[in-house]
mmCIF file of C-alpha atoms and ligand atoms in Angstrom:
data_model
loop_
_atom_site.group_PDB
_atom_site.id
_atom_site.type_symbol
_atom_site.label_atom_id
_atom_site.label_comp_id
_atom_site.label_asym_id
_atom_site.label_seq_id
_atom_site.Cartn_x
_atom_site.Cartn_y
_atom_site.Cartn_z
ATOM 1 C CA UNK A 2 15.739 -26.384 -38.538
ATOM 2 C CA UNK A 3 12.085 -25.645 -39.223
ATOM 3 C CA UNK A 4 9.720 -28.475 -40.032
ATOM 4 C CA UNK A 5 6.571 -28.331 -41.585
ATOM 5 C CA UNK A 6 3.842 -30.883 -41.852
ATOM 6 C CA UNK A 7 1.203 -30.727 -44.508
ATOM 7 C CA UNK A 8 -1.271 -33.205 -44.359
ATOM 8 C CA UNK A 9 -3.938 -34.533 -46.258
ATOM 9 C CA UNK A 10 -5.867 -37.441 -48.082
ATOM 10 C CA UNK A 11 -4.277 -36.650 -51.374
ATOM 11 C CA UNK A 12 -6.539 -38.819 -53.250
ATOM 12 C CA UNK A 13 -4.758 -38.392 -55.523
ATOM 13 C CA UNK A 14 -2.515 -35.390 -54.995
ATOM 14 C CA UNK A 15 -3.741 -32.288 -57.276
ATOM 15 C CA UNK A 16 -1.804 -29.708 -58.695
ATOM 16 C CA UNK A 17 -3.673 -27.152 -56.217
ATOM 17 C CA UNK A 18 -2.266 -29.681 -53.784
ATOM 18 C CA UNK A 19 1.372 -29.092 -55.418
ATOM 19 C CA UNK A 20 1.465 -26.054 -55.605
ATOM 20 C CA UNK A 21 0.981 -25.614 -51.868
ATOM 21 C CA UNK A 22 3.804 -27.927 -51.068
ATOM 22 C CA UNK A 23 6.237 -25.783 -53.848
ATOM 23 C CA UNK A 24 5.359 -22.530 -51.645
ATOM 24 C CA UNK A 25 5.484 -24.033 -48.730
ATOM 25 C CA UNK A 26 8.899 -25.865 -49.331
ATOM 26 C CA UNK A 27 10.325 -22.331 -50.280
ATOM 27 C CA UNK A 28 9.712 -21.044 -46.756
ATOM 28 C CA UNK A 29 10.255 -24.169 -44.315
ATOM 29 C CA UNK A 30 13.775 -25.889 -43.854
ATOM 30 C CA UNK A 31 11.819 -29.068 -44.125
ATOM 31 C CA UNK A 32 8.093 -30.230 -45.524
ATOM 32 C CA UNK A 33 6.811 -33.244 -44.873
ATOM 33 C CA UNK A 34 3.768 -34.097 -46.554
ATOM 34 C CA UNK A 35 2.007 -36.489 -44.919
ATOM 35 C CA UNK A 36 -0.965 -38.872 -46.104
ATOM 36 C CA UNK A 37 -3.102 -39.626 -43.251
ATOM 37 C CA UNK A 38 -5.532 -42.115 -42.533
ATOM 38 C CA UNK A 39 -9.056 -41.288 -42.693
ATOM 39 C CA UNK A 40 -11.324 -44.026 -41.488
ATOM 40 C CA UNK A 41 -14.414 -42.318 -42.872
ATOM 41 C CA UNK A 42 -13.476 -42.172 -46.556
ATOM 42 C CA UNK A 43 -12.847 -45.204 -49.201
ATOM 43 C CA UNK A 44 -10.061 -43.786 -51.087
ATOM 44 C CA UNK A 45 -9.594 -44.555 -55.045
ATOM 45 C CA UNK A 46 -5.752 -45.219 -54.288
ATOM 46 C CA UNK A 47 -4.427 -46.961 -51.342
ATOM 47 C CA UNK A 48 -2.030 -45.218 -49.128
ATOM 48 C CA UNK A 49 0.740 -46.641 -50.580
ATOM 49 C CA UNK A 50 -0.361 -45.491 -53.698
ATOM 50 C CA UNK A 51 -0.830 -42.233 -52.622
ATOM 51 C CA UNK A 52 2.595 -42.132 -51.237
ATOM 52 C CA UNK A 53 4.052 -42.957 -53.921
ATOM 53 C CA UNK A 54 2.487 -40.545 -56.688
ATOM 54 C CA UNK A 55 3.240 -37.191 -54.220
ATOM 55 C CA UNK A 56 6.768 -38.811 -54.294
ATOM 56 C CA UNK A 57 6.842 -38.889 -57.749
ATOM 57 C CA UNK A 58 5.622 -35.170 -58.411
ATOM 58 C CA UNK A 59 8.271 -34.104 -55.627
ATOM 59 C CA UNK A 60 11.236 -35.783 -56.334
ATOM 60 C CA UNK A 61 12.760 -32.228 -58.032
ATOM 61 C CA UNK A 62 12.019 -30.825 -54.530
ATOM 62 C CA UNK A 63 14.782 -31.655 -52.565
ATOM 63 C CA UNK A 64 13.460 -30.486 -49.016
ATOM 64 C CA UNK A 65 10.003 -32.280 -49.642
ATOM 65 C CA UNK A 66 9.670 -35.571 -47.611
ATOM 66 C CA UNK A 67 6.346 -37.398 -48.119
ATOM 67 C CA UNK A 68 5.132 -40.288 -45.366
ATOM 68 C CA UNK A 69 2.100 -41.573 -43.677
ATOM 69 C CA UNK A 70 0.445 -41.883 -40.919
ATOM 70 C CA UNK A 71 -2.407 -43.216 -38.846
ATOM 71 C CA UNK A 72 -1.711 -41.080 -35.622
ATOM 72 C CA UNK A 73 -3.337 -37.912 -34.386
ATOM 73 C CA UNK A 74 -2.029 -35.089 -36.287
ATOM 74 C CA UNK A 75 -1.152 -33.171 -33.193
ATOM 75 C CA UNK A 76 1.146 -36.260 -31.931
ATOM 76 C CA UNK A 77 2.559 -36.857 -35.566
ATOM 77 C CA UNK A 78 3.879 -33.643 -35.121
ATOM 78 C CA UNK A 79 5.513 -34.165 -32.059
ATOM 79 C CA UNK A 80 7.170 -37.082 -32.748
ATOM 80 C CA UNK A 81 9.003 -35.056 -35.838
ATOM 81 C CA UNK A 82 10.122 -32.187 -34.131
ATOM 82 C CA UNK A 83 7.712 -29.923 -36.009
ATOM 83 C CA UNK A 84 6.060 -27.274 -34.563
ATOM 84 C CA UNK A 85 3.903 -26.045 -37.554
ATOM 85 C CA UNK A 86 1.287 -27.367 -39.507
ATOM 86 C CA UNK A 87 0.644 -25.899 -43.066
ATOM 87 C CA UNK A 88 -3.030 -25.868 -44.544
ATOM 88 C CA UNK A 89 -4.023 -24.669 -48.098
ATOM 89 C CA UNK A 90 -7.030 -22.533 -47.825
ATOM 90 C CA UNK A 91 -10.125 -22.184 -50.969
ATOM 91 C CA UNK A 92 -12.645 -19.879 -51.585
ATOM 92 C CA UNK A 93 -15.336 -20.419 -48.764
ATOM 93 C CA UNK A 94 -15.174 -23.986 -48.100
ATOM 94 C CA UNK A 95 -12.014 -24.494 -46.013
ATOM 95 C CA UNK A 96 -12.825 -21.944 -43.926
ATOM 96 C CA UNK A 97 -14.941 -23.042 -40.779
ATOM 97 C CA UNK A 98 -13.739 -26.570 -40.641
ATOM 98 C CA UNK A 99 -9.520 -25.400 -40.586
ATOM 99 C CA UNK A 100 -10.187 -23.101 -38.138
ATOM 100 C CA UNK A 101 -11.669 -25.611 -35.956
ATOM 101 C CA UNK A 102 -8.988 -27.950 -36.620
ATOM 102 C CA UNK A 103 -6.232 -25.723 -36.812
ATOM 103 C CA UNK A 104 -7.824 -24.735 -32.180
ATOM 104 C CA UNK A 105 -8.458 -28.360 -31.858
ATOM 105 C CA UNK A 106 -4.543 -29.230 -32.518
ATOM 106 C CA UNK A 107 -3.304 -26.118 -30.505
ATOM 107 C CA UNK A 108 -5.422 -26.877 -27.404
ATOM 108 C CA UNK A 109 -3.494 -30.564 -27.491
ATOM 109 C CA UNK A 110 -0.620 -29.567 -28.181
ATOM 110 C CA UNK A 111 0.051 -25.362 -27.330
ATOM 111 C CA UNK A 112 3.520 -25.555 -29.322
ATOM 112 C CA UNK A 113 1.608 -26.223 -33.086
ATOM 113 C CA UNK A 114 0.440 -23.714 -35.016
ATOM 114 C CA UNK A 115 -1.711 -23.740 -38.374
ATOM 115 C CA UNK A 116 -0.556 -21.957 -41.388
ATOM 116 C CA UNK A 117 -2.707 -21.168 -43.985
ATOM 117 C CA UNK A 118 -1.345 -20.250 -47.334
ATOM 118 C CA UNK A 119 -4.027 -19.218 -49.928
ATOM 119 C CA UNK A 120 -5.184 -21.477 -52.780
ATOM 120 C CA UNK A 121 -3.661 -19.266 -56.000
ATOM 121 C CA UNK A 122 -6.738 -18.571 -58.144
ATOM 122 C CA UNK A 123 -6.664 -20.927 -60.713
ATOM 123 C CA UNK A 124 -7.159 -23.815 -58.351
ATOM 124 C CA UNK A 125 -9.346 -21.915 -56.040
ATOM 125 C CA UNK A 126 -12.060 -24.281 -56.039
ATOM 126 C CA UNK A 127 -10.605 -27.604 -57.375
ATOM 127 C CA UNK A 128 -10.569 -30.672 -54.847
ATOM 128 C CA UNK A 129 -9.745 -34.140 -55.406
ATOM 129 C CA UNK A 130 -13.326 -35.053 -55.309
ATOM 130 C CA UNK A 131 -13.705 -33.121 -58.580
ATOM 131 C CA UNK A 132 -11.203 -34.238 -60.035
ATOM 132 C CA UNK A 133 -12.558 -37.975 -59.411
ATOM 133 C CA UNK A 134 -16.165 -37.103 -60.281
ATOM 134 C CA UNK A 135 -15.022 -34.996 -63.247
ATOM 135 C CA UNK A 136 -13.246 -38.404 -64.250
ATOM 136 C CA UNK A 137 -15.768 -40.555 -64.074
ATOM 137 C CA UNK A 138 -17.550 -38.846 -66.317
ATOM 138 C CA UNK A 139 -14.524 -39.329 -68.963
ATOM 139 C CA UNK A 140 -13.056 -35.645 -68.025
ATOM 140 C CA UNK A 141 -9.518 -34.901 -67.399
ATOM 141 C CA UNK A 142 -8.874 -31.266 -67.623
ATOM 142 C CA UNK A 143 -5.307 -31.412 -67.531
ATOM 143 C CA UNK A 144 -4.605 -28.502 -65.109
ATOM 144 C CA UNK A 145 -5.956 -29.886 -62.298
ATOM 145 C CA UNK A 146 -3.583 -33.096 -62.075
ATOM 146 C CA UNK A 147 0.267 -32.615 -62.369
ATOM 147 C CA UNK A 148 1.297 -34.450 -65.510
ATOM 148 C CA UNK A 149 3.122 -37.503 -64.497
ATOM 149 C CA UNK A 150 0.250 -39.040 -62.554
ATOM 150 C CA UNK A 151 -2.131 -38.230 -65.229
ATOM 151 C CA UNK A 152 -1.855 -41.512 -67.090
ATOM 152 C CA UNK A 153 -2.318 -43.530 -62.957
ATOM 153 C CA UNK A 154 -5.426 -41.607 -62.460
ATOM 154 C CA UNK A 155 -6.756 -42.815 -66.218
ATOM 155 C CA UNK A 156 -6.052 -46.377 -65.390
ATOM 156 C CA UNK A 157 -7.606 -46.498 -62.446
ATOM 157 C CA UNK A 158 -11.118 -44.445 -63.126
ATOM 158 C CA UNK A 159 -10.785 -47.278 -66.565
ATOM 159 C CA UNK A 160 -10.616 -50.027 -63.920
ATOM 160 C CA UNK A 161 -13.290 -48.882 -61.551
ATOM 161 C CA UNK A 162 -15.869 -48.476 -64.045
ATOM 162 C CA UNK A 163 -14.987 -51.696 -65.490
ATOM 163 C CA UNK A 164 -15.298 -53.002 -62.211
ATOM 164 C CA UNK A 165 -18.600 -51.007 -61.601
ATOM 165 C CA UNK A 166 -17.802 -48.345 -59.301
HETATM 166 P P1 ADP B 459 -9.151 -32.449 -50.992
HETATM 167 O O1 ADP B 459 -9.966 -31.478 -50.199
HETATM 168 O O2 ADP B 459 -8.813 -31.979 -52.372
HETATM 169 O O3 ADP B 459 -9.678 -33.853 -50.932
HETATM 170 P P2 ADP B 459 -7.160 -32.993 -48.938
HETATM 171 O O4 ADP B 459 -8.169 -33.409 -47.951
HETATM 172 O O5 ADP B 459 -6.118 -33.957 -49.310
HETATM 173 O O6 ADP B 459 -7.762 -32.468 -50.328
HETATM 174 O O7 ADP B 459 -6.506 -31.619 -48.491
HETATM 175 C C1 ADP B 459 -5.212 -31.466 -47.963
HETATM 176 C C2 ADP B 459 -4.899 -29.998 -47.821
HETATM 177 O O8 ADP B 459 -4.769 -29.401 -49.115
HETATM 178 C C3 ADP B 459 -5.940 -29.161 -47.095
HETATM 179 O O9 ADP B 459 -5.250 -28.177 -46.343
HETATM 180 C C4 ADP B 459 -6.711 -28.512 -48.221
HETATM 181 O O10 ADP B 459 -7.311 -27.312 -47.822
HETATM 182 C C5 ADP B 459 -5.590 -28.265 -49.217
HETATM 183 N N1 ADP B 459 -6.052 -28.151 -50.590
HETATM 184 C C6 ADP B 459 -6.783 -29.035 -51.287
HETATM 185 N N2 ADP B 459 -7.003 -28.597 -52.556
HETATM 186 C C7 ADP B 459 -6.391 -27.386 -52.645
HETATM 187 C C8 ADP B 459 -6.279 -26.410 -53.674
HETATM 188 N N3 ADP B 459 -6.874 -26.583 -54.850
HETATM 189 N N4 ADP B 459 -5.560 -25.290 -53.427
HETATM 190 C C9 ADP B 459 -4.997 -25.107 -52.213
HETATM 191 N N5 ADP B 459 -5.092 -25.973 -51.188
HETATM 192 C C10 ADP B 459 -5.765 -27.107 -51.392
#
């Protein structure tokens, strides 16, 4: 059986985001879409939030499993039996930093590989940042988030500027 990882912040989970785990699903056995931790960054959901809206937006997919984790990427991998990591790729920006990655996690571990699939166009250049800066601002262009977490992702921009951040 062929596992996949996909990994990510997914904070929150976009529909460029989905869409890469709906192509991705269709050619891997397995997907797991994994949030990992990411010391650096002070996320606007917790990851059990986080967890729980990809689940949401992938319970129709039936070979879609979503976790988290806190370990290397390269061991994560290991430990599931998966020998292929799957990236989404944007217009210019992805570029240098995957393909780093993508040699960093082969020289640990020579069995993983790094897929790229290709943003489609209409998400080419959305990011969760946007999304979160675009919504602080009052904007929600509904595209960009899939539908049932749109109403989360209201709530909680309401609550942070209430809360002034
Ligand atoms: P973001 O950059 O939006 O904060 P993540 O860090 O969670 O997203 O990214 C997880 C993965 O999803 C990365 O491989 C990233 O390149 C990919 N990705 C993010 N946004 C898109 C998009 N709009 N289209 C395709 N892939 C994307």
């Amino acid at each position: 059986m062929k596992v996949a990882i996909y990994p990510g912040s997914f904070d929150p989970i976009t529909s460029g985001h989905l869409n890469i785990i709906r192509r991705a699903a269709n050619i891997f056995d397995k997907l797991i879409v994994c949030v990992m931790v990411n010391a650096g960054k002070s996320p606007m959901f917790n990851l059990e939030e986080r967890v729980d809206l990809i689940k949401r937006v992938t319970a129709d997919i039936p070979n879609v499993e979503v976790d988290s984790s806190n370990e290397l990427l390269a061991e994560y991998a290991k430990r599931k039996g998966s020998c292929v990591i799957v990236k989404g790729l944007r217009a210019g920006s992805d570029f240098e930093n995957e393909f780093q990655m993508a040699l960093i996690n082969h020289n640990i571990n020579p069995n993983l590989d790094t897929m790229f699939l290709t943003a489609e166009h209409q998400y080419m250049y959305l990011s969760s940042s946007t999304v979160k800066e675009l919504g602080r601002y009052g904007v929600v262009l509904p595209e960009f988030l899939p539908e049932a977490i749109i109403p989360d992702f209201q709530e909680r921009i309401k609550s942070n500027l209430q809360g002034g951040k």
